[in-house]
mmCIF file of C-alpha atoms and ligand atoms in Angstrom:
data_model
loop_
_atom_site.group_PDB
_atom_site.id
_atom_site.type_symbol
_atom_site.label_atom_id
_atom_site.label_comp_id
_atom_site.label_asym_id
_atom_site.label_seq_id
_atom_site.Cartn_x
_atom_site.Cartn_y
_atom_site.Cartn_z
ATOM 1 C CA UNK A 31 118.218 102.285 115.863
ATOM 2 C CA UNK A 32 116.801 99.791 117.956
ATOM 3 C CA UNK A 33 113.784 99.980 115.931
ATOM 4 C CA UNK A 34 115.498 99.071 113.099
ATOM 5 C CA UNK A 35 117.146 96.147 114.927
ATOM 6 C CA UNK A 36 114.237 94.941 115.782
ATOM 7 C CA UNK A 37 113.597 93.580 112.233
ATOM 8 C CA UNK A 38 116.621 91.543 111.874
ATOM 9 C CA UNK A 39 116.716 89.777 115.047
ATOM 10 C CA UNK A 40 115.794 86.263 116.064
ATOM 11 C CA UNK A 41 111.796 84.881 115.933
ATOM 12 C CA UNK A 42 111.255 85.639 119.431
ATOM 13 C CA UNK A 43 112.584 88.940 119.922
ATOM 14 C CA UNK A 44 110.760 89.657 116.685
ATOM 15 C CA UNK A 45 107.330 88.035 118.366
ATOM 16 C CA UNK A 46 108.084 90.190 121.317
ATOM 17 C CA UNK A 47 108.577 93.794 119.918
ATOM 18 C CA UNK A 48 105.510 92.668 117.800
ATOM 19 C CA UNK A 49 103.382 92.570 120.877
ATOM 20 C CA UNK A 50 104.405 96.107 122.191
ATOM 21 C CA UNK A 51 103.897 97.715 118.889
ATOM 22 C CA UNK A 52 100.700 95.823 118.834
ATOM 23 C CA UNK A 53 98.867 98.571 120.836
ATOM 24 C CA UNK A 54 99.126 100.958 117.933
ATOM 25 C CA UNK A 55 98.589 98.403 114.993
ATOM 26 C CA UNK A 56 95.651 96.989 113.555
ATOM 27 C CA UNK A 57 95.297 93.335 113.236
ATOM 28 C CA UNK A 58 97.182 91.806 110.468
ATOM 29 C CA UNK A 59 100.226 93.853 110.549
ATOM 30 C CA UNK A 60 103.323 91.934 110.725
ATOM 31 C CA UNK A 61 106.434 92.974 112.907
ATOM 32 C CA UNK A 62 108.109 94.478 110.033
ATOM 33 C CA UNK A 63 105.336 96.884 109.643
ATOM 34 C CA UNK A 64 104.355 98.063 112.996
ATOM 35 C CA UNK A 65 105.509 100.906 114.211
ATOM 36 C CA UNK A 66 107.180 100.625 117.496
ATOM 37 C CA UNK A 67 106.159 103.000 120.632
ATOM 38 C CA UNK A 68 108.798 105.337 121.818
ATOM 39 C CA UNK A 69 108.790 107.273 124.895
ATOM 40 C CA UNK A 70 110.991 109.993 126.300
ATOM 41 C CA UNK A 71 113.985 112.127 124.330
ATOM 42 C CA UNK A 72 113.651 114.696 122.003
ATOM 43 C CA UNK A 73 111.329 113.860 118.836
ATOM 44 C CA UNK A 74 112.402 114.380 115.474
ATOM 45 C CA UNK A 75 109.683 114.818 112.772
ATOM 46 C CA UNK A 76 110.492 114.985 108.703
ATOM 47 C CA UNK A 77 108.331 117.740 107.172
ATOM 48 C CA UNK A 78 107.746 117.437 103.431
ATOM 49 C CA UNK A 79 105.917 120.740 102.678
ATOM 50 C CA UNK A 80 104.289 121.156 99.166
ATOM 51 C CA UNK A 81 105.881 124.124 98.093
ATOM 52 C CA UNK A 82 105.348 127.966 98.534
ATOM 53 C CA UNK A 83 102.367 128.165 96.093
ATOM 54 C CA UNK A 84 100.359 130.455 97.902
ATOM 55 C CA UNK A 85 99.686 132.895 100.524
ATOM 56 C CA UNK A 86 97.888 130.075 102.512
ATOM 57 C CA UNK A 87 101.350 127.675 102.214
ATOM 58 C CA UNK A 88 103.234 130.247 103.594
ATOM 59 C CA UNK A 89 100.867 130.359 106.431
ATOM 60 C CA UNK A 90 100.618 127.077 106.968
ATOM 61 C CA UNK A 91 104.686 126.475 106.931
ATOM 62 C CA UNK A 92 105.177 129.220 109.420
ATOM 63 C CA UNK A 93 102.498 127.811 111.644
ATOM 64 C CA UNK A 94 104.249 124.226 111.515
ATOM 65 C CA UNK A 95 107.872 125.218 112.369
ATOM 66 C CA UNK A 96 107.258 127.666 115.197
ATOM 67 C CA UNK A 97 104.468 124.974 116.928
ATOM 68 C CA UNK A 98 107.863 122.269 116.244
ATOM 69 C CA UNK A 99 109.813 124.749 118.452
ATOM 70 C CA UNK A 100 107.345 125.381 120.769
ATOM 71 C CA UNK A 101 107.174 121.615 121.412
ATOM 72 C CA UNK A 102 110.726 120.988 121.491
ATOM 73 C CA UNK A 103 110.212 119.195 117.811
ATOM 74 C CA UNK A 104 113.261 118.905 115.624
ATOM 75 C CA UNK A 105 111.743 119.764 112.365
ATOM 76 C CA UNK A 106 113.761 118.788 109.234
ATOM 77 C CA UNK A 107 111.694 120.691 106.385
ATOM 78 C CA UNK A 108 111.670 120.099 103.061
ATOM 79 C CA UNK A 109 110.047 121.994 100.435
ATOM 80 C CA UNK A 110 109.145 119.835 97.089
ATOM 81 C CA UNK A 111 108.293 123.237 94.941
ATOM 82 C CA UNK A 112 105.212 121.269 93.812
ATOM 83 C CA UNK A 113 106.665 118.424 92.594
ATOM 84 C CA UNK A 114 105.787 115.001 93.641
ATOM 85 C CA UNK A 115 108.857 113.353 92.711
ATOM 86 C CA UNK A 116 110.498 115.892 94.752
ATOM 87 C CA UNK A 117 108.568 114.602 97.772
ATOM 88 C CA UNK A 118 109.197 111.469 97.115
ATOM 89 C CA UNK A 119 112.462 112.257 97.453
ATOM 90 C CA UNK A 120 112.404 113.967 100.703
ATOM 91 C CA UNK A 121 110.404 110.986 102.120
ATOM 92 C CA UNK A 122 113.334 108.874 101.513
ATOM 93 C CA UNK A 123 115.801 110.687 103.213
ATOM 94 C CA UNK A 124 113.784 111.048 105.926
ATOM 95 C CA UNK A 125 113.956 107.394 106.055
ATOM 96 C CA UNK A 126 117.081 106.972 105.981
ATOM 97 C CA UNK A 127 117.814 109.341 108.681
ATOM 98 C CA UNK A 128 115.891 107.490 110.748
ATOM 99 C CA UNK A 129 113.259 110.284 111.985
ATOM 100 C CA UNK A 130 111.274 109.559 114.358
ATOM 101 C CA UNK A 131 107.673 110.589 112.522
ATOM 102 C CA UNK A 132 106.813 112.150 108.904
ATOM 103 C CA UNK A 133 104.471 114.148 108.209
ATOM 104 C CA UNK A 134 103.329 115.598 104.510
ATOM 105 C CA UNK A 135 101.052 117.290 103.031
ATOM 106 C CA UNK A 136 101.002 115.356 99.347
ATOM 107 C CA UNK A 137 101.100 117.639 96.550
ATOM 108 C CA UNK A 138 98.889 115.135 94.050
ATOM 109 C CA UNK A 139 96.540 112.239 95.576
ATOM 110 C CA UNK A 140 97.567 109.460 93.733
ATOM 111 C CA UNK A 141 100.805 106.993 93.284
ATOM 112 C CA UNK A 142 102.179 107.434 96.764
ATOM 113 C CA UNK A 143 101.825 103.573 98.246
ATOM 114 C CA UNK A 144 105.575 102.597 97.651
ATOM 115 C CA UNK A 145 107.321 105.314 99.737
ATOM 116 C CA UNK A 146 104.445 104.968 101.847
ATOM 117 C CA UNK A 147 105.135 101.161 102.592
ATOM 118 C CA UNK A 148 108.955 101.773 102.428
ATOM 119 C CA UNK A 149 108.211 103.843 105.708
ATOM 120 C CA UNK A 150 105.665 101.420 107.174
ATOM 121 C CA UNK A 151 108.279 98.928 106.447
ATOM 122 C CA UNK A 152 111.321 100.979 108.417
ATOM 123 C CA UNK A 153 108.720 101.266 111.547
ATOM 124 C CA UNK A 154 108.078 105.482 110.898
ATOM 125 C CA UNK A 155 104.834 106.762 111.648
ATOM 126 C CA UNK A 156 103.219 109.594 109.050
ATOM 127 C CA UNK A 157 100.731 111.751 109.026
ATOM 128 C CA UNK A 158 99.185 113.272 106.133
ATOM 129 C CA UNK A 159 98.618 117.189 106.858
ATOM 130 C CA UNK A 160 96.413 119.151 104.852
ATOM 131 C CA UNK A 161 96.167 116.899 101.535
ATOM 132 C CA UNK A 162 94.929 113.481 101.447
ATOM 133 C CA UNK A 163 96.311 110.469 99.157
ATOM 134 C CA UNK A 164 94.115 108.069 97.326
ATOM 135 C CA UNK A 165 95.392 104.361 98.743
ATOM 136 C CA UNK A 166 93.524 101.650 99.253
ATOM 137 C CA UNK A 167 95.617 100.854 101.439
ATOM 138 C CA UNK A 168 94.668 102.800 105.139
ATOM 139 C CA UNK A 169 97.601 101.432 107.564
ATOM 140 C CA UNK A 170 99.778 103.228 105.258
ATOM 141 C CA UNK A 171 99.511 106.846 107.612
ATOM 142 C CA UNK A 172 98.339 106.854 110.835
ATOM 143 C CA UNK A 173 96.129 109.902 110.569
ATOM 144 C CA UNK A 174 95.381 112.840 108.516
ATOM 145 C CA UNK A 175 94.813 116.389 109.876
ATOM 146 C CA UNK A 176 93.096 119.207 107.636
ATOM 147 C CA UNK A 177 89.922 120.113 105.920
ATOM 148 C CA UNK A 178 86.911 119.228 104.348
ATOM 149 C CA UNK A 179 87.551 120.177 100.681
ATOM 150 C CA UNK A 180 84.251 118.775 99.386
ATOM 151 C CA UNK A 181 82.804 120.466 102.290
ATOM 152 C CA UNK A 182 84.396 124.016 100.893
ATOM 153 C CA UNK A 183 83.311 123.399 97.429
ATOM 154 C CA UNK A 184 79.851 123.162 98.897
ATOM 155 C CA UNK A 185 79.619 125.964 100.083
ATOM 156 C CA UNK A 186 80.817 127.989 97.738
ATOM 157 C CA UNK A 187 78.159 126.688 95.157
ATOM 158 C CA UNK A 188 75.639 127.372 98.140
ATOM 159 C CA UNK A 189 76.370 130.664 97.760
ATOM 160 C CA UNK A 190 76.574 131.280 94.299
ATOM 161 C CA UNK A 191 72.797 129.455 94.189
ATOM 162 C CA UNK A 192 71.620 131.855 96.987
ATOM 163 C CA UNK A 193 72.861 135.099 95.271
ATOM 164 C CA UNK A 194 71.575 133.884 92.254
ATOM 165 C CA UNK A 195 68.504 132.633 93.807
ATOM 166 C CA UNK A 196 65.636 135.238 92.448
ATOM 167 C CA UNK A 197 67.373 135.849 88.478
ATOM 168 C CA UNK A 198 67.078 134.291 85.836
ATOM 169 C CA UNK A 199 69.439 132.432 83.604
ATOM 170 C CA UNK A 200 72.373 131.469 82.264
ATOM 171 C CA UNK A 201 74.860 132.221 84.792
ATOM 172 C CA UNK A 202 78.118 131.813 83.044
ATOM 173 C CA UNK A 203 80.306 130.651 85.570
ATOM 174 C CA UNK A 204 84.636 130.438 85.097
ATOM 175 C CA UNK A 205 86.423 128.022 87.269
ATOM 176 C CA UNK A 206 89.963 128.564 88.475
ATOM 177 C CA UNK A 207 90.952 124.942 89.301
ATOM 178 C CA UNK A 208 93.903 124.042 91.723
ATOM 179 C CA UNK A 209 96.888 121.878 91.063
ATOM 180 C CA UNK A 210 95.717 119.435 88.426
ATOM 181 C CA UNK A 211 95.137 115.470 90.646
ATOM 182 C CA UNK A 212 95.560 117.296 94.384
ATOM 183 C CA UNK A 213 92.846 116.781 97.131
ATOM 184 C CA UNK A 214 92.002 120.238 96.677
ATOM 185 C CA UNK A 215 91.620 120.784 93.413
ATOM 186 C CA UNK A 216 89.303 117.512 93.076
ATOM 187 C CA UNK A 217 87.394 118.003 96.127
ATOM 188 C CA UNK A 218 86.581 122.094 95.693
ATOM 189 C CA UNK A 219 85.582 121.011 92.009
ATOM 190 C CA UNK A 220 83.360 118.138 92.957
ATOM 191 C CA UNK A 221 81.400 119.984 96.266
ATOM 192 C CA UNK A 222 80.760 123.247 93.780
ATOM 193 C CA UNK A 223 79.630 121.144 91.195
ATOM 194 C CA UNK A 224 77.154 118.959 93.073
ATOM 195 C CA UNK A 225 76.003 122.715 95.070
ATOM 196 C CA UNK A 226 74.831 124.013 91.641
ATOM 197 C CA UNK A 227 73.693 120.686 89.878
ATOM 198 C CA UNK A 228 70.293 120.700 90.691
ATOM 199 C CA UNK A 229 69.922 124.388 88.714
ATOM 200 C CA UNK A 230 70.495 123.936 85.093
ATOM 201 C CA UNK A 231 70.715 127.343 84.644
ATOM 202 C CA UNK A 232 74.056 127.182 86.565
ATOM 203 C CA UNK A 233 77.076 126.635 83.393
ATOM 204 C CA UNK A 234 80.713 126.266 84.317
ATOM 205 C CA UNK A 235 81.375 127.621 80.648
ATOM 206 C CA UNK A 236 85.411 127.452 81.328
ATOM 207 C CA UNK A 237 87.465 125.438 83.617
ATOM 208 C CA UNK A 238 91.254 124.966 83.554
ATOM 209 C CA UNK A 239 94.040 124.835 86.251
ATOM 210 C CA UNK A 240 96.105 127.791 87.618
ATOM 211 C CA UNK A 241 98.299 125.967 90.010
ATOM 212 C CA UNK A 242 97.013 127.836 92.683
ATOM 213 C CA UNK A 243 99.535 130.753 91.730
ATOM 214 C CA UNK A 244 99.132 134.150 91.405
ATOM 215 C CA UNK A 245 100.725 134.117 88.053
ATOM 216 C CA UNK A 246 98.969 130.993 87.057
ATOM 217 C CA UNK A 247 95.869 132.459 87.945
ATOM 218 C CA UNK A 248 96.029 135.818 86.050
ATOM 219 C CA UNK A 249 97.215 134.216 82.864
ATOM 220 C CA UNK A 250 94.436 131.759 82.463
ATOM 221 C CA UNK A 251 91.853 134.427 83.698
ATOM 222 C CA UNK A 252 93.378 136.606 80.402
ATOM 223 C CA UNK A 253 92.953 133.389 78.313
ATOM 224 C CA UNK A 254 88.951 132.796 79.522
ATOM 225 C CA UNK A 255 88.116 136.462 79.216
ATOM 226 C CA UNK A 256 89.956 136.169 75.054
ATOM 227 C CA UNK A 257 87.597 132.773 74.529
ATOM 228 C CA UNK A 258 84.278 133.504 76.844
ATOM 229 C CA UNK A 259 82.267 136.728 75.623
ATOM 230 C CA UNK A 260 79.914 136.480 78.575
ATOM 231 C CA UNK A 261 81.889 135.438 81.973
ATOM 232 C CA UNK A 262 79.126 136.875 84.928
ATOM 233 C CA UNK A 263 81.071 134.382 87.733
ATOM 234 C CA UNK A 264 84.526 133.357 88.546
ATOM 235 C CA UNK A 265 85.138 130.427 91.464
ATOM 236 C CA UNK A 266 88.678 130.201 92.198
ATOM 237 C CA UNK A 267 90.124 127.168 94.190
ATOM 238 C CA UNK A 268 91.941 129.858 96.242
ATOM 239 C CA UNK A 269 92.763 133.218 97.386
ATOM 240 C CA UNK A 270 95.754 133.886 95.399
ATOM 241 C CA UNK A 271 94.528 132.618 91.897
ATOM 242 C CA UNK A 272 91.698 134.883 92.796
ATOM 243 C CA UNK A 273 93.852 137.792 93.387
ATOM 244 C CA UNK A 274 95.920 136.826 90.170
ATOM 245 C CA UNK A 275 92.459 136.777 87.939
ATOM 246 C CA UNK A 276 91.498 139.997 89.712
ATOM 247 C CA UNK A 277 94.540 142.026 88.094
ATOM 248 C CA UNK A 278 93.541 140.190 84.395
ATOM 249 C CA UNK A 279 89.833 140.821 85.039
ATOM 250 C CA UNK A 280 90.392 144.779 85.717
ATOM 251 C CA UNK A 281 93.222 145.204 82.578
ATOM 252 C CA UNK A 282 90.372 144.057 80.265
ATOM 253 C CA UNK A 283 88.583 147.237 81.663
ATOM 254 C CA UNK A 284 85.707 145.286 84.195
ATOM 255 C CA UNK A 285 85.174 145.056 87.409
ATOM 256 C CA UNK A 286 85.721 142.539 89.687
ATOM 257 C CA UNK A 287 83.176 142.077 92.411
ATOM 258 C CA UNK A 288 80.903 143.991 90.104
ATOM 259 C CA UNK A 289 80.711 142.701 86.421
ATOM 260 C CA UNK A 290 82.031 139.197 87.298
ATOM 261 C CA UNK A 291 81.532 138.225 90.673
ATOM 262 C CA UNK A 292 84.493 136.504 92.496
ATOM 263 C CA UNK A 293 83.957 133.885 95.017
ATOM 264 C CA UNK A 294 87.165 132.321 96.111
ATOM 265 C CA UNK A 295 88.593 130.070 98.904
ATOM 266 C CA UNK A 296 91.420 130.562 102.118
ATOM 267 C CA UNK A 297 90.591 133.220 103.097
ATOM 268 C CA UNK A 298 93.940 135.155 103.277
ATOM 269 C CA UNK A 299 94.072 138.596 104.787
ATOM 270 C CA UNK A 300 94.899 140.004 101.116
ATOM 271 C CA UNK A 301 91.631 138.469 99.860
ATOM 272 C CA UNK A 302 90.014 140.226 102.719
ATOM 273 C CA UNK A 303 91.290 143.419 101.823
ATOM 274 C CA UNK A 304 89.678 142.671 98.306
ATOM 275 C CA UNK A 305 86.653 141.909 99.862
ATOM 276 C CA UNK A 306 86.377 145.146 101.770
ATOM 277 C CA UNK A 307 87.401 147.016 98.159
ATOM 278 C CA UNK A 308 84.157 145.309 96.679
ATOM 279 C CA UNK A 309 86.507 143.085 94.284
ATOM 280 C CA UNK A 310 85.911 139.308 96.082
ATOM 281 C CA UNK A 311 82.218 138.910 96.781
ATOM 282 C CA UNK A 312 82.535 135.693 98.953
ATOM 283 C CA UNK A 313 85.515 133.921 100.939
ATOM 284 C CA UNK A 314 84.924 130.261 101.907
ATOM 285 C CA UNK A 315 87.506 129.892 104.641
ATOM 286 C CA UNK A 316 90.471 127.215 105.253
ATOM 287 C CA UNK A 317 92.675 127.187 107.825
ATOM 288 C CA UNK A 318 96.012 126.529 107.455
ATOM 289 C CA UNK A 319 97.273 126.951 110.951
ATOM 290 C CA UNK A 320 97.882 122.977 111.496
ATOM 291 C CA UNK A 321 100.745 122.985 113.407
ATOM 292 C CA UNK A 322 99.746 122.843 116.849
ATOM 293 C CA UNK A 323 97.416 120.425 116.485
ATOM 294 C CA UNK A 324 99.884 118.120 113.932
ATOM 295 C CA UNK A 325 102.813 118.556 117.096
ATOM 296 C CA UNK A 326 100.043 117.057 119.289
ATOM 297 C CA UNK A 327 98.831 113.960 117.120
ATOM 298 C CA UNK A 328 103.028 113.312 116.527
ATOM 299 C CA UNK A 329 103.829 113.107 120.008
ATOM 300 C CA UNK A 330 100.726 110.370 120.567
ATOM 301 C CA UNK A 331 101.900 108.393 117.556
ATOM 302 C CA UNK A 332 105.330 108.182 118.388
ATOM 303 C CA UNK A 333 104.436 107.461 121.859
ATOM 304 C CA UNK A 334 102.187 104.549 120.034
ATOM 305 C CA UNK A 335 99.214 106.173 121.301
ATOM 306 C CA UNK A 336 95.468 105.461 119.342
ATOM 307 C CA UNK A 337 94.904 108.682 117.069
ATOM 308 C CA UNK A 338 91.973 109.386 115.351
ATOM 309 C CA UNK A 339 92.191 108.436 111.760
ATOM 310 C CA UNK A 340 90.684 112.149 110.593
ATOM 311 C CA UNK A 341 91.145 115.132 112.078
ATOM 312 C CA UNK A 342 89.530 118.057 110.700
ATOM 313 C CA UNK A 343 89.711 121.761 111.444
ATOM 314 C CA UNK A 344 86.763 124.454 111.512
ATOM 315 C CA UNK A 345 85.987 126.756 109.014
ATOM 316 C CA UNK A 346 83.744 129.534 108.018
ATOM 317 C CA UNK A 347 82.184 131.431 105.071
ATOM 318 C CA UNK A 348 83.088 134.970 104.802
ATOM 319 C CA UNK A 349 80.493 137.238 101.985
ATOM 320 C CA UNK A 350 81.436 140.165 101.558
ATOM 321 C CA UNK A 351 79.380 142.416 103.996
ATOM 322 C CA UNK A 352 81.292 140.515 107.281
ATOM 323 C CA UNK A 353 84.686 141.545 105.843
ATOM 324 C CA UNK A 354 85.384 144.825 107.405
ATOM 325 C CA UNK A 355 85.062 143.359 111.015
ATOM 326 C CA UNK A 356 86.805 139.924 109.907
ATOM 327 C CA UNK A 357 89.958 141.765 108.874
ATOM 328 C CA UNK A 358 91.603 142.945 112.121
ATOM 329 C CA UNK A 359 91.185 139.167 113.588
ATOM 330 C CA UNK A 360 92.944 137.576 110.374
ATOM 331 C CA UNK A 361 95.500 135.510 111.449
ATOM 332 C CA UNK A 362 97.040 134.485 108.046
HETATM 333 O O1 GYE B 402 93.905 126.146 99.516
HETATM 334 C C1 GYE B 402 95.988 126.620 98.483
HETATM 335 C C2 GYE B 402 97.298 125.954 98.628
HETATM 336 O O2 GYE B 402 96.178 122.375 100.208
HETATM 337 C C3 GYE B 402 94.474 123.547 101.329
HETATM 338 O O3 GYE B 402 96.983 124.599 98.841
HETATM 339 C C4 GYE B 402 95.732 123.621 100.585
HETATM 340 C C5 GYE B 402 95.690 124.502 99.359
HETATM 341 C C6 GYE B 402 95.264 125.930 99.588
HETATM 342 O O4 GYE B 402 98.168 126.208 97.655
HETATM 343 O O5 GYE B 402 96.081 127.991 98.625
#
């Protein structure tokens, strides 16, 4: 409220609040943009979660509303089923009932600078969890909290080019591609790609999106092993498009694991279990427990302290043979 007053009073009360929201804003940023510092009484926080794609999003939403509750957060949640306009949506409201931070974890990258600067503009923090937007524009959020995608994508290619390392070629490799235009599914793509460039003998012969669903992932798996006579690797952007291919992969009478290896990213306990039954050969691990650490970074913004503008979480790789004694400790 008195944030929002603020805006519409005279120059010098304008000037004023200016200079106390200062401490958290850049130079350049005018009184109508900067958020102003708030201390004491209960803080409410606007959650708009992607959807409930995946074994990992369920994780990941669980983790956020019971570390709100621990913290004494009021979490209004939204879920946008995967749809950006949805989030868009959810954004506004948040907006308009005056929350005291949002945070979201952006379905797609791109086209998210109006809503963005319509929240700048009414004085609310956000944090980007999980997903990052493409802006040019970085005074739009005030930090973002997840994982290296690129980073994951790396790795996974590492290990495909040290299995690989001693036979010879082609390796026919599928590729199970996230939400088309999220961080994810750009990011995993690009880090594999760049992992296995400098080995020609390294062909992604098929690559197509399966929304990181289940569903998704075991129809377009049918559809590549129909047009590809000669599949010997899949690489799914995650666990459950994995588990999804998995199901297709074993109907056409092969074995996953075995005829086409399966390297796949989360790292869900269910992929685990697939990994200890031989069918996932390597996990490359990202955490979706967030919540914690996104409670901490909203108090510090809304109390208009400095936040780091990237947070990011650690992660491991997970082959096969370190399954067994990785299950029990599976958190998600
Ligand atoms: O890998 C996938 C989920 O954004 C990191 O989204 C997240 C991804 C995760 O649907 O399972």
């Amino acid at each position: 409220m008195a944030r929002r007053a603020a805006l519409v009073l005279t120059a010098a009360l304008l000037a004023s609040s200016a200079l106390t929201a200062c401490s958290t804003e850049g130079p350049g940023s005018g009184p109508a943009a900067a958020t102003k510092a708030r201390s004491g009484g209960p803080i409410t926080m606007g959650f708009a979660q992607v959807g409930a794609e995946s074994g990992w999003r369920t994780a990941n939403t669980k983790s956020v509303q019971e570390a709100a509750k621990k913290a004494g957060i009021t979490l209004k949640f939204s879920d946008a089923q995967q749809k950006q306009e949805n989030q868009i949506k959810a954004i506004r409201t948040f907006i308009q009932q005056k929350v005291d931070v949002i945070a979201f974890s952006p379905v797609v990258e791109s086209g998210w600078d109006t809503v963005l600067k319509e929240a700048k503009d009414a004085g609310i923090p956000v944090i980007l969890t999980d997903r990052a937007v493409d802006t040019q524009d970085a005074s739009l959020y005030k930090t973002f909290l997840g994982s290296d995608f690129v980073k994951e994508g790396k790795s996974a290619g590492e290990w495909l080019t040290g299995a690989y390392a001693n036979q010879p070629g082609p390796v026919n490799i599928v590729e199970l591609q996230g939400t088309t235009g999220s961080a994810p599914a750009n990011d995993r793509k690009a880090g594999f790609a760049d992992a296995i460039r400098s080995d020609g003998k390294f062909k992604i012969v098929a690559s197509q999106t399966g929304d990181f669903t289940r569903a998704k992932g075991k129809e377009v798996m049918q559809a590549f092993l129909k047009s590809q006579k000669d599949i010997d690797v899949l690489y799914a952007h995650n666990d459950d498009m994995a588990l999804g291919a998995i199901q297709a992969i074993e109907e056409s009478g092969k074995k996953p694991g075995t005829d086409i290896k399966v390297i796949s990213v989360d790292g869900i306990k269910d992929a685990f279990v697939a990994m200890t039954q031989g069918k996932i050969n390597v996990v490359v691990e990202c955490n979706p427990m967030l919540g914690g650490q996104l409670m901490e970074l909203a108090k510090k913004v809304v109390a208009g302290e400095t936040v780091p503008k990237r947070v990011e979480t650690e992660e491991g790789v997970f082959p096969q043979d370190k399954a067994a004694a990785a299950l029990p400790s599976r958190t998600y």
